[in-house]
Amino acid sequence: MIKEILLTNLIILRIKKLLSFLMENFTLKVRPLALHPTINNTQDYDLSHFCVLPMSILEKIDNANLIDRNPYCFKLNTFEMVRDIYVSVLEFSAEEDTIYLPKILMDNNFVSIDDILLCEYIEPPKGSNIIFQPENEIFHTIENNKELLENHISQYYKILQLGDRIGFKYRDDQIFFKIH
């Protein structure tokens, strides 16, 4: 039993190492999602963890035979960042060498326009337990608040990590949560 677990873990490590060779890291210049020239409803994604990448990244995913592994997730970082940012892809329509990020990701991680981010393709592990702590009391007054939160997360957040701050709009309010 222990040998099987060790062998499985070794295989997983080798696959991850192989994936890193198939899909090399790349650097991209940051632009706010609100400035994307062809997405009309960018405000719908301002409180998401979606990004917009260049078509050349999709071609690299395809060349690495990873095209069937949707949603595509990436780890972003700079030398100044305290922690990595994890995103999934909304679409591949950015200009070459550019990544469009939502306002919440830029603000929460102190990322500015024209910062350069190192991007790495990842296949994150499945989570097992997550705690959402509302930052304001408005959430507790909403009827069917759990259903509303579940719908928003499944629509706008394909990848989350401990310490993230997420949010959504409800009527005239913005409701934010800390992930523990």
Coordinates of C-alpha atoms in Angstrom, one line a residue:
M1 CA 0.0 0.0 0.0
I2 CA 2.7 2.5 1.0
K3 CA 4.8 1.5 -2.1
E4 CA 1.7 2.2 -4.3
I5 CA 1.3 5.6 -2.7
L6 CA 5.0 6.5 -3.2
L7 CA 4.9 5.3 -6.8
T8 CA 1.8 7.3 -7.5
N9 CA 3.4 10.4 -5.9
L10 CA 6.5 9.8 -8.0
I11 CA 4.5 9.5 -11.2
I12 CA 2.6 12.8 -10.4
L13 CA 5.9 14.6 -9.8
R14 CA 7.3 13.3 -13.1
I15 CA 4.1 14.4 -15.0
K16 CA 4.4 17.9 -13.4
K17 CA 8.0 18.1 -14.4
L18 CA 7.2 17.0 -17.9
L19 CA 4.4 19.6 -18.1
S20 CA 6.8 22.3 -17.2
F21 CA 9.1 21.3 -20.1
L22 CA 6.2 21.2 -22.5
M23 CA 4.8 24.6 -21.6
E24 CA 7.6 27.1 -20.9
N25 CA 7.1 30.2 -18.8
F26 CA 6.6 33.5 -20.4
T27 CA 6.5 37.2 -19.4
L28 CA 3.6 39.5 -20.1
K29 CA 2.9 43.2 -19.6
V30 CA -0.2 44.0 -17.4
R31 CA -3.2 45.9 -18.6
P32 CA -6.5 46.4 -16.7
L33 CA -9.3 44.2 -18.0
A34 CA -11.5 47.4 -18.3
L35 CA -9.2 48.6 -21.1
H36 CA -9.6 45.5 -23.2
P37 CA -10.7 46.7 -26.7
T38 CA -13.3 44.1 -27.6
I39 CA -14.8 42.8 -24.4
N40 CA -17.9 44.9 -23.9
N41 CA -18.9 43.7 -20.5
T42 CA -15.6 44.0 -18.6
Q43 CA -17.4 45.3 -15.5
D44 CA -18.9 41.8 -15.1
Y45 CA -15.4 40.4 -14.7
D46 CA -13.8 43.1 -12.5
L47 CA -14.4 41.0 -9.4
S48 CA -13.2 37.7 -11.0
H49 CA -10.0 35.7 -11.3
F50 CA -10.2 35.6 -15.1
C51 CA -7.5 37.0 -17.3
V52 CA -7.2 37.6 -21.1
L53 CA -4.1 36.2 -22.8
P54 CA -2.7 36.4 -26.3
M55 CA -3.6 33.8 -28.9
S56 CA 0.0 32.6 -29.0
I57 CA -0.4 31.2 -25.5
L58 CA -3.3 29.1 -26.7
E59 CA -1.1 27.9 -29.5
K60 CA 1.5 26.9 -27.0
I61 CA -1.1 25.0 -25.0
D62 CA -2.2 23.2 -28.1
N63 CA 1.4 22.4 -29.1
A64 CA 2.0 20.9 -25.6
N65 CA -1.0 18.7 -26.1
L66 CA -2.8 20.4 -23.1
I67 CA -5.8 21.7 -25.1
D68 CA -8.2 19.3 -23.5
R69 CA -7.3 20.4 -19.9
N70 CA -9.7 23.3 -19.7
P71 CA -10.0 25.5 -17.6
Y72 CA -6.5 26.7 -18.2
C73 CA -4.8 28.0 -15.1
F74 CA -1.7 30.1 -14.6
K75 CA 0.5 31.2 -11.8
L76 CA 1.6 34.9 -12.0
N77 CA 4.3 36.6 -10.1
T78 CA 7.0 39.3 -10.1
F79 CA 10.0 39.7 -7.9
E80 CA 8.2 42.2 -5.7
M81 CA 5.1 40.2 -5.1
V82 CA 4.6 38.7 -1.6
R83 CA 2.6 35.8 -3.0
D84 CA 1.6 34.3 -6.4
I85 CA -1.6 35.1 -8.2
Y86 CA -3.6 32.3 -9.7
V87 CA -5.9 32.9 -12.6
S88 CA -7.9 31.1 -15.2
V89 CA -8.4 32.3 -18.8
L90 CA -11.5 34.1 -20.0
E91 CA -10.4 34.2 -23.6
F92 CA -7.3 34.5 -25.8
S93 CA -7.7 37.9 -27.4
A94 CA -5.0 40.1 -25.8
E95 CA -2.3 41.7 -27.8
E96 CA 1.0 39.8 -28.0
D97 CA 3.0 40.0 -24.8
T98 CA 0.0 41.4 -22.8
I99 CA -2.2 40.1 -20.1
Y100 CA -5.4 41.7 -19.0
L101 CA -6.3 41.4 -15.3
P102 CA -9.4 42.3 -13.3
K103 CA -9.2 45.3 -11.0
I104 CA -9.6 43.2 -7.8
L105 CA -6.5 41.1 -8.7
M106 CA -4.5 44.2 -9.5
D107 CA -5.6 46.0 -6.3
N108 CA -5.2 43.1 -3.9
N109 CA -1.7 42.2 -5.2
F110 CA -0.3 45.7 -5.8
V111 CA 0.0 45.1 -9.5
S112 CA 0.2 48.3 -11.7
I113 CA -0.4 49.0 -15.4
D114 CA 2.7 47.9 -17.4
D115 CA 4.1 45.7 -14.7
I116 CA 5.8 42.6 -16.1
L117 CA 4.5 39.3 -14.8
L118 CA 6.1 35.9 -15.1
C119 CA 3.4 33.4 -16.1
E120 CA 3.5 29.7 -15.6
Y121 CA 0.9 27.1 -16.8
I122 CA -0.2 25.0 -13.9
E123 CA -2.7 22.2 -13.1
P124 CA -3.7 23.0 -9.6
P125 CA -4.8 20.3 -7.1
K126 CA -8.5 20.0 -6.3
G127 CA -9.4 21.7 -3.0
S128 CA -11.1 19.8 -0.2
N129 CA -12.3 22.5 2.2
I130 CA -12.8 26.2 2.0
I131 CA -14.1 28.9 4.3
F132 CA -15.5 32.2 3.1
Q133 CA -15.5 35.0 5.6
P134 CA -17.7 38.0 4.6
E135 CA -16.0 41.3 5.1
N136 CA -19.3 43.1 5.7
E137 CA -22.7 42.3 7.3
I138 CA -24.7 42.9 4.1
F139 CA -24.2 39.3 3.0
H140 CA -26.0 37.9 6.0
T141 CA -29.1 40.0 5.2
I142 CA -29.4 38.6 1.6
E143 CA -32.1 36.0 1.1
N144 CA -30.6 32.8 -0.4
N145 CA -27.1 34.1 0.2
K146 CA -25.4 30.8 0.0
E147 CA -26.9 30.0 -3.3
L148 CA -26.0 33.5 -4.6
L149 CA -22.4 32.9 -3.4
E150 CA -22.2 29.4 -5.0
N151 CA -23.5 30.7 -8.3
H152 CA -21.1 33.6 -8.4
I153 CA -18.0 31.5 -7.5
S154 CA -18.8 28.8 -10.1
Q155 CA -19.3 31.5 -12.8
Y156 CA -16.3 33.8 -12.0
Y157 CA -13.7 31.9 -10.0
K158 CA -12.2 28.7 -11.5
I159 CA -9.2 28.8 -9.2
L160 CA -8.9 30.1 -5.6
Q161 CA -6.2 30.0 -3.0
L162 CA -6.0 30.6 0.8
G163 CA -5.7 34.3 1.5
D164 CA -7.5 35.4 -1.6
R165 CA -10.0 38.2 -1.4
I166 CA -13.0 37.8 -3.8
G167 CA -16.2 39.8 -4.3
F168 CA -19.3 40.2 -6.2
K169 CA -21.9 42.9 -6.9
Y170 CA -25.4 42.6 -5.4
R171 CA -27.8 45.3 -6.3
D172 CA -25.9 48.6 -5.4
D173 CA -23.4 46.9 -3.0
Q174 CA -20.1 45.1 -3.5
I175 CA -19.7 42.2 -1.1
F176 CA -16.2 40.9 -0.4
F177 CA -14.9 37.7 1.2
K178 CA -11.6 36.5 2.6
I179 CA -10.7 32.9 1.9
H180 CA -9.5 30.8 4.8

